[in-house]
Coordinates of C-alpha atoms in Angstrom, one line a residue:
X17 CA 56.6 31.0 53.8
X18 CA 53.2 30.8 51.7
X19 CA 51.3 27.1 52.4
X20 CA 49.2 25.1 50.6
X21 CA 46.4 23.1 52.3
X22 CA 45.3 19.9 50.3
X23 CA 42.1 18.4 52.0
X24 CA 41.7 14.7 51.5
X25 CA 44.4 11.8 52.0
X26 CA 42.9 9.7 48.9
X27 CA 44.6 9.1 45.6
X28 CA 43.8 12.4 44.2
X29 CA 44.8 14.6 47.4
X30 CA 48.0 12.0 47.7
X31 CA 48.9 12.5 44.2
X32 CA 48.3 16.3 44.4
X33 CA 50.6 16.8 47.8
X34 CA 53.3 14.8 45.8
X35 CA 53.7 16.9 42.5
X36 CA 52.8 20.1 44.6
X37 CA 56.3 19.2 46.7
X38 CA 58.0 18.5 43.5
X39 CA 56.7 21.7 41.8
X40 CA 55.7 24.2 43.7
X41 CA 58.0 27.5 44.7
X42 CA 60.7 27.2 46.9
X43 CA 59.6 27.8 50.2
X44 CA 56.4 26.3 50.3
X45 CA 54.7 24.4 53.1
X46 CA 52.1 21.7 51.9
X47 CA 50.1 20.8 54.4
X48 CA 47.7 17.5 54.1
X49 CA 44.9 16.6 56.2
X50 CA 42.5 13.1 56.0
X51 CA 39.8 12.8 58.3
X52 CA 40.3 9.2 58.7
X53 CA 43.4 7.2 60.3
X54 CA 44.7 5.8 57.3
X55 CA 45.6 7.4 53.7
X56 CA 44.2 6.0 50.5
X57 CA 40.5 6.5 50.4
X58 CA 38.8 3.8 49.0
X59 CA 42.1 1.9 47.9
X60 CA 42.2 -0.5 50.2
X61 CA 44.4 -4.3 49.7
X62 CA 44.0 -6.7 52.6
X63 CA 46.4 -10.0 53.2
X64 CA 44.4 -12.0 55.6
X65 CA 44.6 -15.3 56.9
X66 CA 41.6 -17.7 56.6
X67 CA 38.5 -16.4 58.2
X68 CA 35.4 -13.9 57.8
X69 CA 36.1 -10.4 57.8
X70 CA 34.1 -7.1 58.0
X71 CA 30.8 -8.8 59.6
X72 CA 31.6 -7.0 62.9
X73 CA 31.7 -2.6 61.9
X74 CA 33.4 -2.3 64.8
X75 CA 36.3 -4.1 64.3
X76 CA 38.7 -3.1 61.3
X77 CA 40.3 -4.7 59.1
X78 CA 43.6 -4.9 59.2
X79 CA 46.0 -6.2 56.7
X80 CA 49.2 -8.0 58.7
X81 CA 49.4 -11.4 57.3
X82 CA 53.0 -12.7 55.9
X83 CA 52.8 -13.4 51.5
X84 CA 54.8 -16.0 52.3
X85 CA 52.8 -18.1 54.1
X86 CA 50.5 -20.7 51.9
X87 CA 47.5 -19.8 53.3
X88 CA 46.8 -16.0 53.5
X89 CA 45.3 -14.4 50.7
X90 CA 44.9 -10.4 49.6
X91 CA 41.7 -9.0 48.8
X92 CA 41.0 -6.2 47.8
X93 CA 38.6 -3.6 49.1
X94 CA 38.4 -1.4 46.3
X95 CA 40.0 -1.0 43.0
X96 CA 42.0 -4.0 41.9
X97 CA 43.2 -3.2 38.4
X98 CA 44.3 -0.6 36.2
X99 CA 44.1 -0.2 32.4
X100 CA 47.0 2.0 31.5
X101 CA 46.1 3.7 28.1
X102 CA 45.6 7.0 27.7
X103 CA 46.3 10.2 29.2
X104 CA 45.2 8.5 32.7
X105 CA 47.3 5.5 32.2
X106 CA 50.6 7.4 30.8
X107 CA 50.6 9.2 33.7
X108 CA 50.2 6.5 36.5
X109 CA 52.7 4.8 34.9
X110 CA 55.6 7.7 34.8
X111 CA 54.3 7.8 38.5
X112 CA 54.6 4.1 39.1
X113 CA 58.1 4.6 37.6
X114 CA 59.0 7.5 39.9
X115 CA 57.9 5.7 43.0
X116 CA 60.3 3.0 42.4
X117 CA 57.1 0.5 41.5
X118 CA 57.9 -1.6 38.5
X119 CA 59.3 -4.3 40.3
X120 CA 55.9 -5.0 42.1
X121 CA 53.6 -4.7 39.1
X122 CA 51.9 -7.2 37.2
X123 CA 51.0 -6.8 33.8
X124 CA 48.5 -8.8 32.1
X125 CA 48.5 -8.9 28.4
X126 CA 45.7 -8.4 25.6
X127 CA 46.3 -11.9 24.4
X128 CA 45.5 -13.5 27.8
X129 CA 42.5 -15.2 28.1
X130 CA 41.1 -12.8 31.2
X131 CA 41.6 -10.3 28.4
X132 CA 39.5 -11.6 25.6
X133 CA 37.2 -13.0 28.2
X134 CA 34.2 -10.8 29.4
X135 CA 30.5 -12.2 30.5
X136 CA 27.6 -10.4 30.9
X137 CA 24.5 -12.5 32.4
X138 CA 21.4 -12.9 30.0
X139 CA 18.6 -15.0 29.3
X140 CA 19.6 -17.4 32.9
X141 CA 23.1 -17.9 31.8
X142 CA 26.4 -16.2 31.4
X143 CA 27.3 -15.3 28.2
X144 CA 30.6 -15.6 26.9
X145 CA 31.4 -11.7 24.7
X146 CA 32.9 -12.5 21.2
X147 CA 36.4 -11.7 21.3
X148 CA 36.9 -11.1 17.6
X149 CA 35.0 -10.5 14.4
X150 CA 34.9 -13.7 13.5
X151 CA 33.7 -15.5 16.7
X152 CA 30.5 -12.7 16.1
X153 CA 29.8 -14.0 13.1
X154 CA 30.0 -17.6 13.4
X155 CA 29.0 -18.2 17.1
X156 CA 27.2 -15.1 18.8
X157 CA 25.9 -16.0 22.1
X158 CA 21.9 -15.3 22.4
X159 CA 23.2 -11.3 23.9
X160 CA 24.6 -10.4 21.0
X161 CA 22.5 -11.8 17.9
X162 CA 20.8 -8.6 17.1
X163 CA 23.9 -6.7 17.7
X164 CA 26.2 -7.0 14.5
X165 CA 22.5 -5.4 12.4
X166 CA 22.4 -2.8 15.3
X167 CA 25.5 -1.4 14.2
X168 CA 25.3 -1.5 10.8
X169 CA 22.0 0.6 11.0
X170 CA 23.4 2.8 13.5
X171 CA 25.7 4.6 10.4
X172 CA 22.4 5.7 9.4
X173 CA 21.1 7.3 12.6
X174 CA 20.3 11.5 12.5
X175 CA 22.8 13.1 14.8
X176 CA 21.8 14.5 18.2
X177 CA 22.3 18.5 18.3
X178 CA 21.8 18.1 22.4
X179 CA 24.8 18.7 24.5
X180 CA 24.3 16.0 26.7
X181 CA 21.8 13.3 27.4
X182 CA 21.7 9.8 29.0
X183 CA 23.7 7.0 28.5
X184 CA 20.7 4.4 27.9
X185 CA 18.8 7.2 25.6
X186 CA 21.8 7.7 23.9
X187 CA 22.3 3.9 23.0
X188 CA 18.6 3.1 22.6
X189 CA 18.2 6.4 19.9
X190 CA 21.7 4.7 17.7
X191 CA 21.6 1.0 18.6
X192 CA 18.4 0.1 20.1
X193 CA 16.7 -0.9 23.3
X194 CA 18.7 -4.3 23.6
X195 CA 21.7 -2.6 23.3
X196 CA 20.9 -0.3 25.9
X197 CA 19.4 -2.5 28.3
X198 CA 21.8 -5.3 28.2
X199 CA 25.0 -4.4 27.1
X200 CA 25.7 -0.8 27.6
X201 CA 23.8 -1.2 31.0
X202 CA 25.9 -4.0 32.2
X203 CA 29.2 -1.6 31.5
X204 CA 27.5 0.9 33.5
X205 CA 27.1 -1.7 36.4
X206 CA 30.8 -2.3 36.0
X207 CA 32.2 0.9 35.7
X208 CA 29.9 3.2 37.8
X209 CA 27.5 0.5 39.9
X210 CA 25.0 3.2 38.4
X211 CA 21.5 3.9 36.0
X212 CA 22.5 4.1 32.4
X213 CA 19.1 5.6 32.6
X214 CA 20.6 8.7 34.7
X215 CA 23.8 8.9 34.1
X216 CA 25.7 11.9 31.2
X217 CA 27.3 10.5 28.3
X218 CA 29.4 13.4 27.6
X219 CA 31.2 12.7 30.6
X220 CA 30.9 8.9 31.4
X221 CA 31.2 7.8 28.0
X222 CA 32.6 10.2 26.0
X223 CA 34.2 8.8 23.3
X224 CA 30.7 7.9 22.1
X225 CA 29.5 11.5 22.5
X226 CA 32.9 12.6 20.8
X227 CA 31.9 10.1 17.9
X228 CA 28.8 11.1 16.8
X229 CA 29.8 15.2 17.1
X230 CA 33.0 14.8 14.9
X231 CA 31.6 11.8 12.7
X232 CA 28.2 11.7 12.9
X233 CA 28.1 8.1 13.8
X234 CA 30.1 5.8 16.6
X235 CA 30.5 2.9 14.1
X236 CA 31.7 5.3 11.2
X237 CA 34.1 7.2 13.6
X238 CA 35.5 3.6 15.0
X239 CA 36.3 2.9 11.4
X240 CA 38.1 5.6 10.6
X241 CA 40.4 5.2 13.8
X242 CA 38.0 7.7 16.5
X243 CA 38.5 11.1 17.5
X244 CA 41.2 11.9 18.6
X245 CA 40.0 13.5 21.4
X246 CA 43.2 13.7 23.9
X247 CA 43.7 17.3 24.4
X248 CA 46.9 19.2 24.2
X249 CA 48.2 19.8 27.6
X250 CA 47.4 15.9 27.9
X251 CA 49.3 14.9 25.0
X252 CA 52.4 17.0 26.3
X253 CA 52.2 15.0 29.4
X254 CA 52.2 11.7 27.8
X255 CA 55.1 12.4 25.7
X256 CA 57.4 13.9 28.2
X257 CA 56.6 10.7 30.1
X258 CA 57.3 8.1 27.6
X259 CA 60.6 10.2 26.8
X260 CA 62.1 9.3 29.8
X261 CA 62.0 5.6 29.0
X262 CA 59.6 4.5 25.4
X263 CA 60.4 1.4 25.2
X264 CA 58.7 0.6 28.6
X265 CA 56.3 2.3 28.3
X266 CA 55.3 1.0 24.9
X267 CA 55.1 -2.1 26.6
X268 CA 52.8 -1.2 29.5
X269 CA 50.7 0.4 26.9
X270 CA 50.1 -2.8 25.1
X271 CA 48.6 -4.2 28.0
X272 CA 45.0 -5.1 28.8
X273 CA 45.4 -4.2 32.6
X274 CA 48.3 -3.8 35.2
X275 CA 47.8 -4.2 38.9
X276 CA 50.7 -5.3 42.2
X277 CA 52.1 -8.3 43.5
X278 CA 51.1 -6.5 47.2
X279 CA 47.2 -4.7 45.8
X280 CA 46.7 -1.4 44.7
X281 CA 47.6 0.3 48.1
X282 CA 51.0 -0.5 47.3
X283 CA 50.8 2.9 45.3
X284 CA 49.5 4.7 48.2
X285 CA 51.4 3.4 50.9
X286 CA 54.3 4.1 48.9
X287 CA 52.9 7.9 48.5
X288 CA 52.7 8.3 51.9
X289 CA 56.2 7.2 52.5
X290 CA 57.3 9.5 50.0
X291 CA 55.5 12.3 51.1
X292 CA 56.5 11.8 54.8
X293 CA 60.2 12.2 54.3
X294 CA 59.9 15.9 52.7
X295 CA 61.3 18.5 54.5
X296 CA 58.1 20.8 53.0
X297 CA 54.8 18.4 53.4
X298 CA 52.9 17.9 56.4
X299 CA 50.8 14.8 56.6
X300 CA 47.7 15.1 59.7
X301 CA 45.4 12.1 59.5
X302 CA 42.5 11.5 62.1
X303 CA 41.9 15.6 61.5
X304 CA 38.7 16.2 60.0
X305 CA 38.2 19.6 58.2
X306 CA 34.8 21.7 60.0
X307 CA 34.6 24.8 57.2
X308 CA 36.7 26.6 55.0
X309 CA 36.2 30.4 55.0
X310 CA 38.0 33.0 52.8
X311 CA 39.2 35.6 54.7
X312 CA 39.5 39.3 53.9
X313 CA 43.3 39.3 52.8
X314 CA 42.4 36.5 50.2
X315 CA 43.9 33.4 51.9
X316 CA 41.8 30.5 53.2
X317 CA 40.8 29.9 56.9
X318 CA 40.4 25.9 57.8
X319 CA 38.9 24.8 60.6
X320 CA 39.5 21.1 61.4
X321 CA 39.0 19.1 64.4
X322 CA 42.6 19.8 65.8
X323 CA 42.9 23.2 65.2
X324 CA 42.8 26.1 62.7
X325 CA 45.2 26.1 59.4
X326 CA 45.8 29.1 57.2
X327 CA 46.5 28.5 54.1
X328 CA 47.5 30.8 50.8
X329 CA 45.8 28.3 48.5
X330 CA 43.9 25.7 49.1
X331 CA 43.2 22.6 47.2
X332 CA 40.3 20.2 47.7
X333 CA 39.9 16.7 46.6
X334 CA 37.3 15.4 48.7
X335 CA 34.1 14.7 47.2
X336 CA 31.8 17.3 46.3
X337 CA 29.2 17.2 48.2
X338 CA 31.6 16.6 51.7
X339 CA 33.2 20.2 50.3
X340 CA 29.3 21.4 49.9
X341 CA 28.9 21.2 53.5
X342 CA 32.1 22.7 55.2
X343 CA 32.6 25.5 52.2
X344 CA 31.5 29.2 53.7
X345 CA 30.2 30.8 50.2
X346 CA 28.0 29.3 48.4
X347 CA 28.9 27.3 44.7
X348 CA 26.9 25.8 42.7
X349 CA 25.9 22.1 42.6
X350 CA 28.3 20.6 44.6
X351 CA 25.8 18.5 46.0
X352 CA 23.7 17.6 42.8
X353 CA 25.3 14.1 41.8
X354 CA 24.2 11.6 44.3
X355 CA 26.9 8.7 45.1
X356 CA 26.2 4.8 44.9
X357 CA 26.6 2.8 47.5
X358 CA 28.2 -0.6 46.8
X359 CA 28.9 -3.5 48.9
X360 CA 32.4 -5.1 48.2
X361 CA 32.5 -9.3 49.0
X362 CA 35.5 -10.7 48.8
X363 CA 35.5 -14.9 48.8
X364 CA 38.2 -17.5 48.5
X365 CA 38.2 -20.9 48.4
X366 CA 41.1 -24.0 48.4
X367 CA 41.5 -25.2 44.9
X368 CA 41.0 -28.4 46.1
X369 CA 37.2 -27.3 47.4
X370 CA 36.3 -25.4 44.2
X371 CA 36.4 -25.0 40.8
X372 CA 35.5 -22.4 38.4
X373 CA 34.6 -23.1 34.4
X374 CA 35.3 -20.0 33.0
X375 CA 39.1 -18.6 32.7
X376 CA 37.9 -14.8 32.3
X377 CA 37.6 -11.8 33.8
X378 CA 34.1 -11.9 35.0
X379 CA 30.2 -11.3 34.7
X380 CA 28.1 -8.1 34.9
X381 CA 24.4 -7.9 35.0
X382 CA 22.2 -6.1 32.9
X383 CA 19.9 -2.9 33.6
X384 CA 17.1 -3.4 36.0
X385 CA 14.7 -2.8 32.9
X386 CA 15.5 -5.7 31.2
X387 CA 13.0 -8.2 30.6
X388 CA 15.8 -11.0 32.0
X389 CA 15.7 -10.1 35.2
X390 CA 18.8 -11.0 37.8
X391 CA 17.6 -13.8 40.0
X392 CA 20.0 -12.2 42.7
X393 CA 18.9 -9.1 43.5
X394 CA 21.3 -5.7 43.6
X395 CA 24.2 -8.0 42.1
X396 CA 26.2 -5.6 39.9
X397 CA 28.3 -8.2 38.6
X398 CA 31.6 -10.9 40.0
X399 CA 35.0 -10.4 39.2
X400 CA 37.1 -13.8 39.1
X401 CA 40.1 -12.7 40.6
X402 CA 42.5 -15.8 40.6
X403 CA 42.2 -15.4 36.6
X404 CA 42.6 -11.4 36.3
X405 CA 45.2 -11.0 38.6
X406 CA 47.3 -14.2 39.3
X407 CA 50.9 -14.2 41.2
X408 CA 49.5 -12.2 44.7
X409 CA 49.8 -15.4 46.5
X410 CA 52.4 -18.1 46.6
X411 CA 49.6 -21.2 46.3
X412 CA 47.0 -18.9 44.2
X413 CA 43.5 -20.3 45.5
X414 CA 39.9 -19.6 43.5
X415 CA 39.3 -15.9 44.4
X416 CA 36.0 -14.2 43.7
X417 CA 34.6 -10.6 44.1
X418 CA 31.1 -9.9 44.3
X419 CA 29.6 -6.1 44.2
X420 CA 26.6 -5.7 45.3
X421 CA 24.1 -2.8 45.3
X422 CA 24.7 0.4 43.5
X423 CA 21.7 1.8 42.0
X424 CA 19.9 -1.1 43.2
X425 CA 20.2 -0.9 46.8
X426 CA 17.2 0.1 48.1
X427 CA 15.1 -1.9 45.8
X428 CA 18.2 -4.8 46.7
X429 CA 18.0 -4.6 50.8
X430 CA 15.7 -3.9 53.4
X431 CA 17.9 -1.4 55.1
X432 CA 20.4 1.6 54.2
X433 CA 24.3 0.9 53.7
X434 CA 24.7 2.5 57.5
X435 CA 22.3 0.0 59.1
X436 CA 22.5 -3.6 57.3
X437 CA 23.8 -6.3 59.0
X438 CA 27.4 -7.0 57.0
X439 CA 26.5 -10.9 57.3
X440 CA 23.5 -10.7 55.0
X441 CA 25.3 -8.7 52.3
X442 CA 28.5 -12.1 52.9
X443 CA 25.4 -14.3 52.3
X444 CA 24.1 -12.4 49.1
X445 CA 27.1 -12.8 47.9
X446 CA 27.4 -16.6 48.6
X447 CA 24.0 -17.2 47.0
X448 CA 25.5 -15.5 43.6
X449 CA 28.6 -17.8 43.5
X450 CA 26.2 -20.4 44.6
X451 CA 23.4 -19.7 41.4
X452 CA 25.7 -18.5 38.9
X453 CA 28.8 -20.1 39.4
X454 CA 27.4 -23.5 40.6
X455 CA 30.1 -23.4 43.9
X456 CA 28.0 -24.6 47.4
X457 CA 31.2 -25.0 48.8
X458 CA 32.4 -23.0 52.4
X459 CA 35.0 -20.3 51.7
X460 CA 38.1 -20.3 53.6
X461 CA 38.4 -16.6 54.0
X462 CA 35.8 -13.9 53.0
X463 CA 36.1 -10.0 53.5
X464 CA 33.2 -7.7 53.1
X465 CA 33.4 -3.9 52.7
X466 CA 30.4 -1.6 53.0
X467 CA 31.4 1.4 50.7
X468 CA 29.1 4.5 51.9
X469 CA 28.5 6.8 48.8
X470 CA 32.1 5.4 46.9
X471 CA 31.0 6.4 43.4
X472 CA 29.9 9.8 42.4
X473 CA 26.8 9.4 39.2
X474 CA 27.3 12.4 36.8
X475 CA 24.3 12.9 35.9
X476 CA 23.0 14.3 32.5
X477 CA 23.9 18.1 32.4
X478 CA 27.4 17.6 34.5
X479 CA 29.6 19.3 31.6
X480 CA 27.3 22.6 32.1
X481 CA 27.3 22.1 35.8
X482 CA 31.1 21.9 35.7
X483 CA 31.0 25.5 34.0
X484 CA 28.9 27.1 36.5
X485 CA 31.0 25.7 39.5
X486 CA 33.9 27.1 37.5
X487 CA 32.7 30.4 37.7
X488 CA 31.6 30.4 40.7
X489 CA 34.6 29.7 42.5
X490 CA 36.4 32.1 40.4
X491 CA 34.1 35.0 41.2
X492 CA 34.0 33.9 45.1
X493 CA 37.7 32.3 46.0
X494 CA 39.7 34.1 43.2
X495 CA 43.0 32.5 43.5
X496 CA 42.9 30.7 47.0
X497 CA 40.8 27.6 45.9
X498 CA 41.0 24.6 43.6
X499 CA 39.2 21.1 43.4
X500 CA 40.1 18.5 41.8
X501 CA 39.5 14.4 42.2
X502 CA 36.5 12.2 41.4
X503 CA 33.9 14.6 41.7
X504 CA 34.5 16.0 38.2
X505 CA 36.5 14.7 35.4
X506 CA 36.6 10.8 36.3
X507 CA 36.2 8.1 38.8
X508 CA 39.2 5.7 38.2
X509 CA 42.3 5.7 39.8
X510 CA 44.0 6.6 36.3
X511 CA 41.8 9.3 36.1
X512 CA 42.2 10.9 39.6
X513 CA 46.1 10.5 39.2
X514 CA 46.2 12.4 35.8
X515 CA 43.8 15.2 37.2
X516 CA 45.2 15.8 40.0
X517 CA 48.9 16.0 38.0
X518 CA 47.4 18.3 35.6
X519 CA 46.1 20.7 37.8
X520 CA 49.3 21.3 39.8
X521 CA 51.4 21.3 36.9
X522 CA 49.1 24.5 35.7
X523 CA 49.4 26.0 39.0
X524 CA 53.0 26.0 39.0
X525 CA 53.8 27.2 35.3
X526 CA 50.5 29.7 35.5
X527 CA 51.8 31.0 38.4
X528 CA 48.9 31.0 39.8
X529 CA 51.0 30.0 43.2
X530 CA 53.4 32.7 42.8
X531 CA 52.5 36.1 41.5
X532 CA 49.2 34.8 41.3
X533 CA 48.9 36.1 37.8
X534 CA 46.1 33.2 36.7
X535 CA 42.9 31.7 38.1
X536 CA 42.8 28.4 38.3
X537 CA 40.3 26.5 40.0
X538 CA 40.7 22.9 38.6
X539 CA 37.6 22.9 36.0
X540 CA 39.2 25.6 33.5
X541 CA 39.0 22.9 30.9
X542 CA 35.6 23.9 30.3
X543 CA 37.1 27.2 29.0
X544 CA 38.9 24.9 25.9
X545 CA 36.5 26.7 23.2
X546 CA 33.5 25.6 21.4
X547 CA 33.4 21.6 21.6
X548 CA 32.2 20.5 18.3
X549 CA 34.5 22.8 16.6
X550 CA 37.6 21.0 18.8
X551 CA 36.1 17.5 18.2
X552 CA 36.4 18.4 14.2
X553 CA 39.7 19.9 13.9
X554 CA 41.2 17.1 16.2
X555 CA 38.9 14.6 14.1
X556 CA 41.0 15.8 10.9
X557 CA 45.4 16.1 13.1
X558 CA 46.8 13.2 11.6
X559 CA 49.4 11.4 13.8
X560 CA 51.8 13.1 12.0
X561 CA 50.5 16.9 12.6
X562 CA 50.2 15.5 16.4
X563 CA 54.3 14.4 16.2
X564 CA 54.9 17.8 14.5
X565 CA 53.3 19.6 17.4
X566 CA 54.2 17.2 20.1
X567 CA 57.7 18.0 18.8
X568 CA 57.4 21.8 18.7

């Protein structure tokens, strides 16, 4: 019997254990190990009854309270929402599907006003994003005055020849510095709590990138519909998902967002469930891995903190620079993206104590260059909860959550993540509902995390980076290693769940498991031929050539 070792008990290594029991040969052990006591990595969804949690580290927070009692609330430690389009969101959705979810999802639609919604924080004030063309024309708010002109010269703009460079330099060189500083910097904060300033485009933001290589411009290539810039093996993954039931998923794909009645974990709790009543996985939690060594007959020796696992392939999903440390021969830049740090502060209040005057989604704040400077410092931005995700309580109070830090922290708080005191990154978080939202009054529960490096920042270069880890591993593991999760082709959930799918579905039909006929080591995308030549053909498939071949 050959086994598999998948390191990590996140969403990618969760994911990865549950196709590879699906798919891989008969015979096969999988065996999962998580350092921590609990599966789900930074997925975490807390029902709590009224009080303060997280402001003692050693006491954790546990999640026991009854939905049907008026008074207990769920929070949510990390990711709250999910936006299924694409690749990424066709795929969690077959997976919701296959777990038996639908039932527990809510779906929030594009017409809804969380949808249209979106504030960034400018000039001492939230502004309100134009939700149509019209509402840009008539009534910009001061953020976007300049931007309409911005564009329209942007058609004009030389193309970059570079392979890669940073968000903000990007933006600034077609749109301009207010573009760069204020909006696109914001959706950094939002997406990545990171430094426009420091981050790759090519693989943060790519469909800019892809925009300007296949038409020269972003605002000419949105005209004509984008790039189509799925690739191949992802479009055959969509459609044999939406085969096995389109007209649901046509639905879900019209949404703006999708998230549970019971939070996020619901879809790694219900992993774990899955995956413990297979006969061929093996779940260890609380068993930390200590090095991975190749040995002379090609298989992988794992050392954890329990004992010793041997394993014919092994696949990693924890973050790069945790595999940099325990890995035996040396690859390549593992540990060059540094990860963000962000503090997660979760506040509810009665209905009756507080109101909120804005029915969206919520505020980000602009890059720390701007000339309009946050008055709280290291806020990142405030989702408002009770309007992008009602129906997770029975008597839905005002629900707020406020990320703090980032990119920002050290210039943000006196002392690292591992040493602040939780209670003054509660009371930041109070003084930024307080300023910005005008609400003095006491929460009745509040729940903060402390997320230790949560976020890896690609920085500019990663695409070429990803190449020489690529090789690397080939030349030094051969067939016995493969990575995969948000080190390398995407942070969100979506992404890690479609990644992670993807690479077991080529180990299994490569037979890379088997006969060991392939090499596959999780980045051979970067092997998918000369990029600007891919971003023109697919610039030129029609949807029809894509049915043809989707059909073929």
């Amino acid at each position: 019997m050959s086994t598999i070792a998948v390191l990590g008990g996140g969403i990618s290594g969760l994911t990865t254990a549950y196709y590879l029991s699906k798919l891989a040969p008969h015979g096969t052990k999988i065996i999962l190990t998580e350092g921590s006591n609990r599966l789900g990595g930074w997925i975490k969804s807390c029902r709590v009854a009224p009080g303060e949690y997280g402001l003692d580290r050693h006491i954790p927070i546990s999640s026991n309270a009854d939905m049907t009692n008026d008074s207990n609330v769920l929070f949510e430690g990390g990711p709250r929402t999910l936006r299924p389009v694409g690749p990424g969101g066709v795929v969690t959705l077959d997976l919701i599907r296959d777990l038996n979810l639908t039932d527990n999802l809510i779906a929030i639609p594009k017409t809804h006003s969380s949808a249209r919604h979106r504030y960034i924080y400018y000039e001492d004030r939230i502004n309100t994003l134009p939700s149509s063309l019209k509402e840009m024309l008539l009534n910009p708010p001061p953020i976007m005055k300049s931007v309409l002109l911005s564009g329209m010269k942007e058609m004009f703009v030389k193309k970059s020849m570079a392979d890669d460079e940073s968000i903000y330099d990007f933006t600034e060189r077609r749109f301009g510095t207010h573009v760069a500083t204020n909006l696109v910097g914001a959706m950094v904060h939002g997406i990545y709590a990171g430094d426009a300033k420091e981050l790759s485009l090519r693989t943060t933001l790519k469909m800019l990138w892809e925009n300007e290589q296949a038409f020269g411009s972003v605002v000419r290539g949105m005209l004509r519909g984008g790039a189509k810039m799925d690739r191949f093996r992802e479009r055959g993954m969509m459609t044999r998902a939406r085969n096995n039931d389109p007209e649901w998923f046509g639905e879900m794909e019209a949404m703006s967002v999708i998230g549970f009645k019971d939070g996020v974990d619901s879809l790694t709790r219900a992993l774990g469930t899955w995956l413990g009543q297979q006969d061929n996985v093996e779940i260890r939690t609380d068993e930390k891995v200590e090095s991975l060594d190749l040995t002379t007959g090609g298989d992988c020796k794992i050392v954890t903190s329990k004992g010793i696992i041997h394993a014919s392939h092994t696949v990693s999903t924890l973050p790069a620079i945790h595999l940099d440390k325990i890995i035996s021969s040396q690859i390549p830049h593992l540990n060059y993206n540094r990860h963000a740090d962000v503090a997660v502060v979760n506040l509810a209040y009665a209905n009756d104590q507080a109101k909120l005057d804005y029915d969206g989604f919520g505020f980000l704040t602009p890059h720390v260059s701007s000339q309009h400077t946050h008055p709280v410092p290291g806020t990142l931005g405030v989702v408002f909860d009770s309007n992008a995700l009602s129906g997770q309580e029975r008597d839905a109070p005002l629900k707020l959550t406020a990320m703090l830090g980032g990119h920002m922290w050290d210039s943000a708080f006196d002392k690292s993540i591992q040493d602040i005191d939780p209670k003054v990154v509660r009371d930041r978080a109070l003084q930024v509902a307080e300023r910005h939202l005008g609400i003095k009054a006491t929460p009745s529960h509040t729940m903060t995390h402390l997320h230790a490096g949560c976020i890896p920042q690609y920085k500019v270069g990663h695409y070429q980076r990803l190449g020489e880890m690529h090789a690397a591993i080939q030349s030094r593991f051969g067939n016995a290693l493969s990575v995969t999760g948000a080190s390398y082709f995407g942070v969100s959930v979506p992404d890690c769940i479609k990644n992670a799918r993807e690479l077991v579905e080529e180990l299994t039909v490569s037979g890379a498991l088997g006969s060991r006929s392939k090499v596959v080591t999780g980045l051979n995308r970067v092997e998918e031929g000369n990029a600007n030549e891919r971003l023109r053909d697919s610039a030129n498939i029609s949807k029809g050539h894509i049915d043809v071949l989707m059909k073929s």
